[in-house]
Amino acid sequence: MKELLTLEGVGFVYHTPDGETVAVDGLSFTVKEGEFVSVIGPSGCGKTTLLGLMSGLLSPTEGKITFSGGEKPGYMLQRDELFPWRTIRKNVLLPLEIKKKLTKENAEYADSLFEKYGLADFKEQYPDRLSGGMRQRVALIRTLVFKPEVLLLDEPFSALDYQTRLSVCEDVYNIIRRENKTTVLVTHDISEAISVSDRILMLTPRPARVKKVYTLDFKEESPLKRRKNPRFREWFEILWRDLNE
Amino acid sequence: MNKQGYSAGHVAYLKKRRRSAVAVNVARVAILAGVLGAWELMYRLGVIDGFIFSAPSRIFATLGGLFASGEIYLHIGITLYETLAGFAIATVAGSAVALALWWNEKLRKILDPYIVVLNSLPKIALGPIIIIWFGSGTRAIIVMAVLIAVVVTTITMLGAFLETDADKTLLMRSMGATKVQILTKLVIPSSLAGFINMLKINIGMSWIGSIMGEYLVSKAGIGYLIVYGGQVFRLDLVYASTLILLALAAGMYALVSLAEKLIVGKNRI
């Protein structure tokens, strides 16, 4: 498999008037094409900083990040961040407007995504009419619309209640698989990481280094099916133990 | 069950609500009628001196005279012109300055103490300078109105711009948005509520500016009438002019509120 995103000895230092904080230190990791990778670690360990580095919003103070895909990675945040003054459709077209790629074909592609993922009836509505789960699905479509090869998800389900979280996670996972996207998910939820990932990257407390990488042995099962698989508990115990070690 | 299919409890609730709304309106009218009635009565009974305190009947007679002679339209027109010109210039200039300060963080830091000082300065103190620079006509009064409104406009709009959601800005940047795109597609639309707030503050400020300006230097306008009435001890004229001012200010506020409804309804903020 092609290596899509490579981090070599990446370090990142935050400077504030009170001093400097090493957020990431000597981190090397590779994301391969079509992979679903989750990043977990103790809270405040620099997971979000890592995502910022992968997206190119932050430049590493040390080391090198190589991205061999075409379009810049698509970013999905904790909250949907839909603009309340735009209709659902206009929200989804926003990245195309910004990239000056709002062509007829691309708009049709957006419409086809609405169609495919059961949101066509809500296209002309405003975000405040939609439930939290639906809004997060719209946010995903907004990320898919400019056809990025890599998706970066920053705890995209953590603002949802537990029931919704499970079903939206299931939806999002299926959509990502169907669209065949390479994905990096940052989460503090071990079970969520196990339910969706091919590989899990565990970070140390700050400064973030790679503590361990796990390759999961589920065979293409959806998150809800994985949660019922006996291996799920075993993986949970391994990760829980290692994380608190 | 009644004709709408509501339960008896709900019908009782609706009735209670309606009755309470009626009671509020009745009380409002009663206060006004009571105050005016008592005032008029005390005047008629000779408890208060009509020369100093005037009376509703005298005020309305004066109002009638002002409108009958047609002279009042000139005064209304001039004051409206000054207020609206001050309002428009302050809104545009203040928003433009706020935009520049949002755009350039360095500039914002450098100018911050100046804005704080200008904001706390009572602008009326600049009256003599304004008269010397801009003469004693409507121009000086408009300048006064602008000065009073423009600093508040700048501060309110800058606050609204800076309140733009940080995560939404991050999202825009992750899409590769330029600063202009962030401004036009995110910062300005999300500052619309702040903009309307600013309009509401500004309209009041512009009234203060134009009337103060007319107190200082003027040959016509509602503020001029009030000052003139005071100087020649025609309290009827003072009250009547104040009443007209009240109606104008209320009307303008109603227009801004209407604009707010239209904009908010259209933009979902």
Coordinates of C-alpha atoms in Angstrom, one line a residue:
Chain A
M1 CA 0.0 0.0 0.0
K2 CA 1.1 3.5 -0.8
E3 CA 2.4 5.6 2.0
L4 CA 0.2 8.7 2.0
L5 CA 1.3 10.6 5.0
T6 CA 4.8 10.3 6.6
L7 CA 6.0 11.9 9.8
E8 CA 9.7 11.7 10.4
G9 CA 11.1 12.8 13.8
V10 CA 8.4 15.5 14.0
G11 CA 8.6 17.9 16.9
F12 CA 6.5 20.9 17.8
V13 CA 7.1 23.6 20.4
Y14 CA 4.5 26.1 21.6
H15 CA 5.8 29.5 22.6
T16 CA 3.8 31.7 25.1
P17 CA 5.0 34.7 27.1
D18 CA 5.2 32.3 30.1
G19 CA 7.6 29.9 28.5
E20 CA 7.7 27.2 25.9
T21 CA 6.0 23.9 25.8
V22 CA 7.2 20.9 23.9
A23 CA 3.9 19.4 22.6
V24 CA 5.3 16.8 20.2
D25 CA 8.8 15.3 20.3
G26 CA 10.6 13.1 17.8
L27 CA 7.4 11.5 16.5
S28 CA 7.6 9.2 13.5
F29 CA 4.7 7.5 11.9
T30 CA 3.2 6.5 8.6
V31 CA -0.3 6.5 7.4
K32 CA -1.0 4.2 4.4
E33 CA -3.6 4.6 1.7
G34 CA -7.0 3.4 2.7
E35 CA -6.1 3.0 6.3
F36 CA -8.2 4.0 9.3
V37 CA -5.8 5.1 12.1
S38 CA -6.8 6.3 15.5
V39 CA -4.7 8.3 17.8
I40 CA -5.2 7.9 21.5
G41 CA -3.4 9.1 24.5
P42 CA -3.8 10.7 27.9
S43 CA -5.7 14.0 27.8
G44 CA -3.6 17.1 27.0
C45 CA -0.9 14.9 25.4
G46 CA -0.9 16.9 22.1
K47 CA -3.3 14.8 20.0
T48 CA -4.9 17.8 18.5
T49 CA -1.5 19.4 17.8
L50 CA -0.6 16.3 15.9
L51 CA -3.7 16.6 13.8
G52 CA -2.9 20.3 13.2
L53 CA 0.6 19.2 12.0
M54 CA -0.9 16.6 9.7
S55 CA -3.3 19.0 8.2
G56 CA -0.6 21.6 7.5
L57 CA -2.2 24.2 9.7
L58 CA 0.9 24.0 11.9
S59 CA 4.4 23.6 10.7
P60 CA 6.7 21.3 12.6
T61 CA 9.5 23.0 14.5
E62 CA 11.6 19.8 13.9
G63 CA 11.5 16.9 11.5
K64 CA 9.6 16.4 8.3
I65 CA 6.0 15.7 7.2
T66 CA 5.5 14.4 3.7
F67 CA 2.1 14.3 2.2
S68 CA 1.9 12.5 -1.1
G69 CA -1.9 13.0 -1.8
G70 CA -3.4 15.6 -4.1
E71 CA -6.0 17.7 -2.2
K72 CA -5.1 18.9 1.3
P73 CA -6.6 16.7 4.0
G74 CA -10.2 17.4 5.0
Y75 CA -10.7 18.4 8.6
M76 CA -13.6 17.5 10.8
L77 CA -14.0 19.0 14.2
Q78 CA -15.7 18.1 17.5
R79 CA -18.7 20.3 16.7
D80 CA -20.2 20.4 13.2
E81 CA -19.4 24.1 12.8
L82 CA -22.2 24.5 10.2
F83 CA -22.8 28.1 9.5
P84 CA -26.3 28.9 10.7
W85 CA -26.9 31.5 8.0
R86 CA -26.3 29.1 5.2
T87 CA -28.6 26.3 4.1
I88 CA -27.4 22.7 4.4
R89 CA -26.5 22.7 0.7
K90 CA -24.7 26.0 0.8
N91 CA -22.7 24.8 3.9
V92 CA -21.6 21.7 2.0
L93 CA -20.6 23.8 -1.0
L94 CA -18.5 26.1 1.2
P95 CA -15.1 24.3 0.7
L96 CA -15.7 24.4 -3.1
E97 CA -16.4 28.1 -3.0
I98 CA -13.2 28.7 -1.0
K99 CA -11.1 26.6 -3.3
K100 CA -12.8 28.3 -6.3
K101 CA -13.9 24.9 -7.6
L102 CA -17.6 25.5 -7.5
T103 CA -18.2 24.0 -10.9
K104 CA -21.4 22.3 -12.1
E105 CA -19.8 18.8 -11.9
N106 CA -18.6 19.4 -8.3
A107 CA -22.1 20.8 -7.3
E108 CA -23.6 17.7 -8.8
Y109 CA -21.2 15.5 -6.9
A110 CA -22.3 17.2 -3.7
D111 CA -26.0 16.6 -4.6
S112 CA -25.1 12.9 -5.3
L113 CA -23.6 12.6 -1.8
F114 CA -26.8 14.1 -0.3
E115 CA -28.8 11.6 -2.3
K116 CA -26.6 8.7 -1.3
Y117 CA -26.6 9.4 2.4
G118 CA -30.3 10.2 2.8
L119 CA -30.0 14.0 3.3
A120 CA -31.5 15.1 0.0
D121 CA -34.7 16.2 1.7
F122 CA -32.9 18.5 4.0
K123 CA -30.7 20.3 1.5
E124 CA -32.6 23.5 1.5
Q125 CA -33.1 23.6 5.3
Y126 CA -31.1 25.6 7.7
P127 CA -28.8 23.7 10.2
D128 CA -31.0 24.6 13.2
R129 CA -33.7 22.3 11.9
L130 CA -31.4 19.2 12.0
S131 CA -30.5 16.9 14.9
G132 CA -27.0 16.8 16.2
G133 CA -26.3 13.5 14.5
M134 CA -27.6 14.7 11.2
R135 CA -25.6 17.8 11.5
Q136 CA -22.4 15.8 12.0
R137 CA -23.2 13.8 8.9
V138 CA -23.6 17.0 7.0
A139 CA -20.2 18.1 8.3
L140 CA -18.7 14.9 7.0
I141 CA -20.2 15.4 3.5
R142 CA -18.8 19.0 3.6
T143 CA -15.4 17.4 4.2
L144 CA -15.9 14.8 1.4
V145 CA -17.1 17.3 -1.2
F146 CA -13.7 18.4 -2.4
K147 CA -12.5 14.8 -2.6
P148 CA -9.6 14.9 -0.2
E149 CA -7.6 11.7 0.1
V150 CA -7.1 11.9 3.8
L151 CA -9.7 12.8 6.4
L152 CA -8.6 14.2 9.8
L153 CA -11.2 13.8 12.5
D154 CA -10.8 15.6 15.8
E155 CA -13.1 13.8 18.3
P156 CA -16.0 14.3 15.9
F157 CA -18.5 12.4 18.1
S158 CA -17.6 13.7 21.6
A159 CA -20.2 16.4 21.5
L160 CA -23.0 13.9 20.9
D161 CA -24.9 12.0 23.6
Y162 CA -24.0 8.3 23.9
Q163 CA -26.9 6.8 21.9
T164 CA -26.4 9.3 19.0
R165 CA -22.6 8.8 19.2
L166 CA -22.9 5.1 18.5
S167 CA -25.2 5.5 15.5
V168 CA -23.4 8.5 14.0
C169 CA -20.1 6.7 14.5
E170 CA -21.6 3.7 12.6
D171 CA -22.8 6.0 9.8
V172 CA -19.6 8.0 9.5
Y173 CA -17.6 4.8 9.4
N174 CA -19.7 3.3 6.7
I175 CA -19.6 6.5 4.6
I176 CA -15.8 6.7 5.0
R177 CA -15.4 3.0 3.9
R178 CA -17.8 3.5 1.0
E179 CA -15.9 6.5 -0.2
N180 CA -12.7 4.7 0.4
K181 CA -10.9 7.4 2.3
T182 CA -7.8 7.3 4.4
T183 CA -8.6 8.5 7.9
V184 CA -6.9 9.7 11.0
L185 CA -9.2 9.9 14.0
V186 CA -8.1 11.6 17.3
T187 CA -10.1 10.4 20.2
H188 CA -9.9 9.9 24.0
D189 CA -12.4 7.1 23.8
I190 CA -10.6 3.7 23.7
S191 CA -13.7 1.7 22.7
E192 CA -14.4 4.2 19.9
A193 CA -10.9 3.7 18.6
I194 CA -11.2 -0.1 18.7
S195 CA -14.6 0.0 17.0
V196 CA -13.4 1.8 13.9
S197 CA -9.6 1.5 13.4
D198 CA -7.2 -0.7 11.4
R199 CA -4.4 0.6 13.5
I200 CA -4.2 2.5 16.8
L201 CA -1.4 4.9 17.6
M202 CA -0.9 5.4 21.3
L203 CA 0.9 8.5 22.5
T204 CA 2.8 9.2 25.6
P205 CA 1.9 12.0 28.0
R206 CA 3.2 15.4 26.9
P207 CA 5.5 15.7 25.0
A208 CA 3.7 13.3 22.6
R209 CA 5.9 10.5 21.4
V210 CA 4.7 7.1 19.9
K211 CA 4.2 4.8 22.8
K212 CA 2.9 1.8 20.9
V213 CA 1.2 1.0 17.6
Y214 CA -1.5 -1.7 17.5
T215 CA -2.7 -3.5 14.4
L216 CA -6.3 -4.7 15.1
D217 CA -7.4 -8.0 13.8
F218 CA -11.1 -7.4 13.1
K219 CA -12.0 -8.3 9.5
E220 CA -13.9 -5.4 8.0
E221 CA -16.6 -5.3 10.6
S222 CA -18.7 -2.3 11.3
P223 CA -18.3 -0.5 14.7
L224 CA -21.5 -1.9 16.2
K225 CA -20.6 -5.5 15.1
R226 CA -17.1 -5.1 16.5
R227 CA -18.5 -4.0 19.8
K228 CA -20.3 -7.3 20.0
N229 CA -17.2 -9.3 19.0
P230 CA -15.4 -11.0 22.0
R231 CA -12.1 -9.7 20.8
F232 CA -13.4 -6.2 21.5
R233 CA -13.1 -6.7 25.3
E234 CA -9.7 -8.2 24.9
W235 CA -8.4 -5.2 22.9
F236 CA -10.0 -2.8 25.3
E237 CA -8.1 -4.4 28.2
I238 CA -4.8 -4.4 26.4
L239 CA -5.2 -0.7 25.5
W240 CA -6.5 0.3 28.9
R241 CA -3.6 -1.4 30.6
D242 CA -1.0 0.1 28.3
L243 CA -2.5 3.6 28.5
N244 CA -2.4 3.6 32.3
E245 CA 0.9 1.9 32.6
Chain B
M1 CA -63.9 19.6 23.8
N2 CA -64.2 23.0 22.1
K3 CA -64.0 23.9 18.4
Q4 CA -60.2 23.9 18.2
G5 CA -59.9 20.6 20.0
Y6 CA -58.1 22.0 23.0
S7 CA -58.7 20.6 26.5
A8 CA -60.6 22.8 29.0
G9 CA -57.3 23.4 30.8
H10 CA -55.6 24.7 27.7
V11 CA -58.6 27.0 26.9
A12 CA -58.4 28.4 30.4
Y13 CA -54.7 28.9 30.1
L14 CA -55.1 30.8 26.8
K15 CA -57.9 32.9 28.2
K16 CA -55.7 33.8 31.2
R17 CA -52.8 34.8 29.0
R18 CA -55.0 37.0 26.8
R19 CA -56.5 38.6 29.9
S20 CA -53.1 39.3 31.3
A21 CA -52.0 40.9 28.0
V22 CA -55.1 43.1 28.0
A23 CA -54.4 44.1 31.6
V24 CA -50.9 45.2 30.8
N25 CA -52.0 47.4 28.0
V26 CA -54.8 48.9 30.0
A27 CA -52.3 49.7 32.8
R28 CA -50.0 51.4 30.3
V29 CA -52.7 53.6 28.9
A30 CA -54.0 54.3 32.4
I31 CA -50.6 55.6 33.6
L32 CA -50.4 58.0 30.7
A33 CA -54.0 59.2 31.1
G34 CA -53.6 59.5 34.8
V35 CA -50.5 61.6 34.7
L36 CA -51.8 63.9 32.0
G37 CA -55.2 64.2 33.7
A38 CA -53.7 65.0 37.1
W39 CA -51.4 67.5 35.5
E40 CA -54.2 69.2 33.6
L41 CA -56.5 69.2 36.7
M42 CA -53.8 70.8 38.9
Y43 CA -53.3 73.5 36.3
R44 CA -57.0 74.2 36.0
L45 CA -57.4 74.3 39.8
G46 CA -54.5 76.7 40.0
V47 CA -52.3 74.3 42.1
I48 CA -49.4 74.7 39.7
D49 CA -48.4 77.7 37.7
G50 CA -49.1 77.3 34.0
F51 CA -46.3 79.7 33.1
I52 CA -43.7 77.4 34.6
F53 CA -45.2 74.0 34.4
S54 CA -47.5 74.4 31.4
A55 CA -50.3 71.9 30.9
P56 CA -51.3 69.2 28.4
S57 CA -54.0 71.4 26.9
R58 CA -51.5 74.2 26.4
I59 CA -48.9 71.9 25.0
F60 CA -51.3 70.4 22.4
A61 CA -52.5 73.9 21.5
T62 CA -48.9 74.9 20.9
L63 CA -48.3 71.7 18.9
G64 CA -51.3 72.5 16.8
G65 CA -50.1 76.0 16.1
L66 CA -46.6 74.8 15.1
F67 CA -48.0 72.3 12.6
A68 CA -50.6 74.7 11.4
S69 CA -48.0 77.4 10.5
G70 CA -45.9 74.8 8.8
E71 CA -42.8 76.2 10.4
I72 CA -42.2 73.1 12.4
Y73 CA -41.5 71.0 9.2
L74 CA -38.3 73.0 8.6
H75 CA -37.1 72.3 12.2
I76 CA -38.0 68.6 11.9
G77 CA -36.3 68.3 8.6
I78 CA -33.1 69.9 9.7
T79 CA -32.8 67.8 12.9
L80 CA -33.6 64.6 11.0
Y81 CA -31.1 65.5 8.3
E82 CA -28.4 66.1 11.0
T83 CA -29.2 63.0 12.9
L84 CA -29.4 60.7 9.9
A85 CA -26.2 62.1 8.3
G86 CA -24.4 61.7 11.6
F87 CA -25.8 58.2 12.0
A88 CA -24.8 57.2 8.4
I89 CA -21.3 58.7 8.5
A90 CA -20.6 57.2 12.0
T91 CA -21.8 53.8 11.0
V92 CA -19.7 53.6 7.8
A93 CA -16.6 55.2 9.3
G94 CA -16.8 53.3 12.6
S95 CA -17.3 50.0 10.8
A96 CA -14.4 50.8 8.4
V97 CA -12.0 51.5 11.3
A98 CA -13.2 48.4 13.1
L99 CA -12.5 46.4 10.0
A100 CA -9.0 47.8 9.7
L101 CA -8.3 47.0 13.3
W102 CA -9.6 43.4 12.9
W103 CA -7.4 43.0 9.9
N104 CA -4.2 44.3 11.5
E105 CA -3.5 43.0 15.0
K106 CA -0.4 45.2 15.3
L107 CA -2.4 48.3 14.5
R108 CA -5.1 47.2 17.0
K109 CA -2.5 46.9 19.8
I110 CA -1.0 50.3 18.9
L111 CA -4.2 52.2 18.8
D112 CA -5.9 50.5 21.7
P113 CA -5.1 53.2 24.3
Y114 CA -6.1 56.0 21.9
I115 CA -9.5 54.4 21.5
V116 CA -10.0 53.9 25.2
V117 CA -9.2 57.6 25.8
L118 CA -11.3 58.9 23.0
N119 CA -14.2 56.8 24.2
S120 CA -14.0 58.2 27.7
L121 CA -13.7 61.8 26.5
P122 CA -17.0 63.7 26.8
K123 CA -17.3 64.7 23.1
I124 CA -19.3 67.8 24.0
A125 CA -16.0 69.3 25.4
L126 CA -14.9 69.5 21.7
G127 CA -17.8 71.9 21.0
P128 CA -15.8 75.1 20.8
I129 CA -13.1 73.5 18.5
I130 CA -15.8 72.1 16.2
I131 CA -17.5 75.5 15.9
I132 CA -14.2 77.1 15.0
W133 CA -13.3 74.5 12.5
F134 CA -16.7 73.8 10.9
G135 CA -18.6 77.1 11.5
S136 CA -22.0 77.5 13.1
G137 CA -24.2 75.6 10.6
T138 CA -25.5 72.1 10.3
R139 CA -22.1 70.9 9.3
A140 CA -20.8 71.5 12.9
I141 CA -23.8 69.6 14.3
I142 CA -23.2 66.7 12.0
V143 CA -19.6 66.5 13.1
M144 CA -20.7 66.5 16.7
A145 CA -23.1 63.6 16.0
V146 CA -20.4 61.7 14.2
L147 CA -17.9 62.2 17.0
I148 CA -20.3 61.0 19.6
A149 CA -21.3 57.9 17.7
V150 CA -18.2 56.8 15.8
V151 CA -16.0 55.6 18.7
V152 CA -18.8 53.5 20.2
T153 CA -19.4 52.1 16.7
T154 CA -15.8 51.2 16.3
I155 CA -15.7 49.4 19.7
T156 CA -18.9 47.6 19.2
M157 CA -18.1 46.3 15.7
L158 CA -14.5 45.4 16.6
G159 CA -15.9 43.4 19.5
A160 CA -18.3 41.6 17.2
F161 CA -15.6 40.8 14.6
L162 CA -13.3 39.5 17.3
E163 CA -16.0 37.3 18.8
T164 CA -16.0 35.1 15.6
D165 CA -15.9 31.5 16.6
A166 CA -12.3 30.3 16.8
D167 CA -13.2 26.7 15.6
K168 CA -15.1 28.0 12.6
T169 CA -12.0 30.1 11.7
L170 CA -9.9 27.0 12.1
L171 CA -12.2 25.1 9.8
M172 CA -12.0 27.8 7.2
R173 CA -8.3 27.8 7.4
S174 CA -8.2 24.0 7.0
M175 CA -10.1 24.5 3.8
G176 CA -7.3 26.8 2.7
A177 CA -9.4 30.0 3.0
T178 CA -7.6 33.4 2.5
K179 CA -8.1 36.2 5.0
V180 CA -10.5 38.0 2.7
Q181 CA -12.6 34.8 2.4
I182 CA -12.6 34.4 6.2
L183 CA -13.7 38.0 6.4
T184 CA -16.5 37.8 3.8
K185 CA -17.8 34.3 4.4
L186 CA -17.5 34.0 8.1
V187 CA -16.6 37.2 10.1
I188 CA -19.1 39.6 8.5
P189 CA -22.1 37.2 8.4
S190 CA -21.5 36.1 12.0
S191 CA -21.2 39.8 13.1
L192 CA -24.6 40.6 11.7
A193 CA -26.2 40.5 15.2
G194 CA -23.5 42.8 16.5
F195 CA -24.1 45.1 13.6
I196 CA -27.8 45.4 14.4
N197 CA -26.9 46.0 18.0
M198 CA -24.5 48.7 16.9
L199 CA -27.2 50.4 14.8
K200 CA -29.5 50.5 17.8
I201 CA -26.9 52.1 20.0
N202 CA -25.9 54.4 17.2
I203 CA -29.3 55.8 16.5
G204 CA -29.5 56.9 20.2
M205 CA -26.0 58.4 20.0
S206 CA -26.8 60.3 16.9
W207 CA -29.8 61.9 18.5
I208 CA -27.7 62.9 21.5
G209 CA -25.1 64.3 19.1
S210 CA -27.5 66.3 16.9
I211 CA -29.5 67.8 19.8
M212 CA -26.4 68.6 21.8
G213 CA -24.9 70.2 18.7
E214 CA -28.1 72.3 18.3
Y215 CA -27.9 73.4 21.9
L216 CA -24.4 74.6 21.2
V217 CA -24.8 76.3 17.9
S218 CA -27.8 76.4 15.6
K219 CA -30.4 78.6 13.9
A220 CA -33.0 75.9 13.4
G221 CA -33.9 72.4 14.5
I222 CA -35.8 70.7 17.3
G223 CA -32.9 71.2 19.7
Y224 CA -32.8 74.9 18.7
L225 CA -36.6 75.2 19.5
I226 CA -36.1 73.7 22.9
V227 CA -33.2 76.0 23.8
Y228 CA -35.1 79.0 22.4
G229 CA -38.2 78.1 24.3
G230 CA -36.2 77.9 27.5
Q231 CA -34.5 81.2 26.9
V232 CA -37.7 83.2 26.2
F233 CA -39.6 81.2 29.0
R234 CA -42.1 79.6 26.6
L235 CA -42.3 76.3 28.4
D236 CA -45.2 75.3 26.2
L237 CA -42.8 75.3 23.2
V238 CA -40.2 73.4 25.2
Y239 CA -42.6 70.6 26.0
A240 CA -44.1 70.5 22.6
S241 CA -40.7 70.3 20.9
T242 CA -39.6 67.5 23.3
L243 CA -42.8 65.6 22.5
I244 CA -42.0 65.9 18.7
L245 CA -38.4 64.7 19.5
L246 CA -39.8 61.7 21.4
A247 CA -42.0 60.8 18.4
L248 CA -39.1 61.1 16.0
A249 CA -36.7 59.0 18.1
A250 CA -39.4 56.3 18.7
G251 CA -40.1 56.2 14.9
M252 CA -36.5 55.8 14.0
Y253 CA -36.0 53.1 16.6
A254 CA -39.0 51.3 15.2
L255 CA -37.5 51.5 11.7
V256 CA -34.2 49.9 13.0
S257 CA -36.3 47.2 14.7
L258 CA -38.1 46.5 11.5
A259 CA -34.8 46.3 9.7
E260 CA -33.6 43.9 12.4
K261 CA -36.6 41.6 11.9
L262 CA -36.1 41.6 8.1
I263 CA -32.3 40.9 8.4
V264 CA -32.6 38.3 11.2
G265 CA -35.4 36.5 9.5
K266 CA -33.5 36.2 6.3
N267 CA -30.1 35.3 7.8
R268 CA -31.0 33.0 10.7
I269 CA -29.0 34.7 13.4

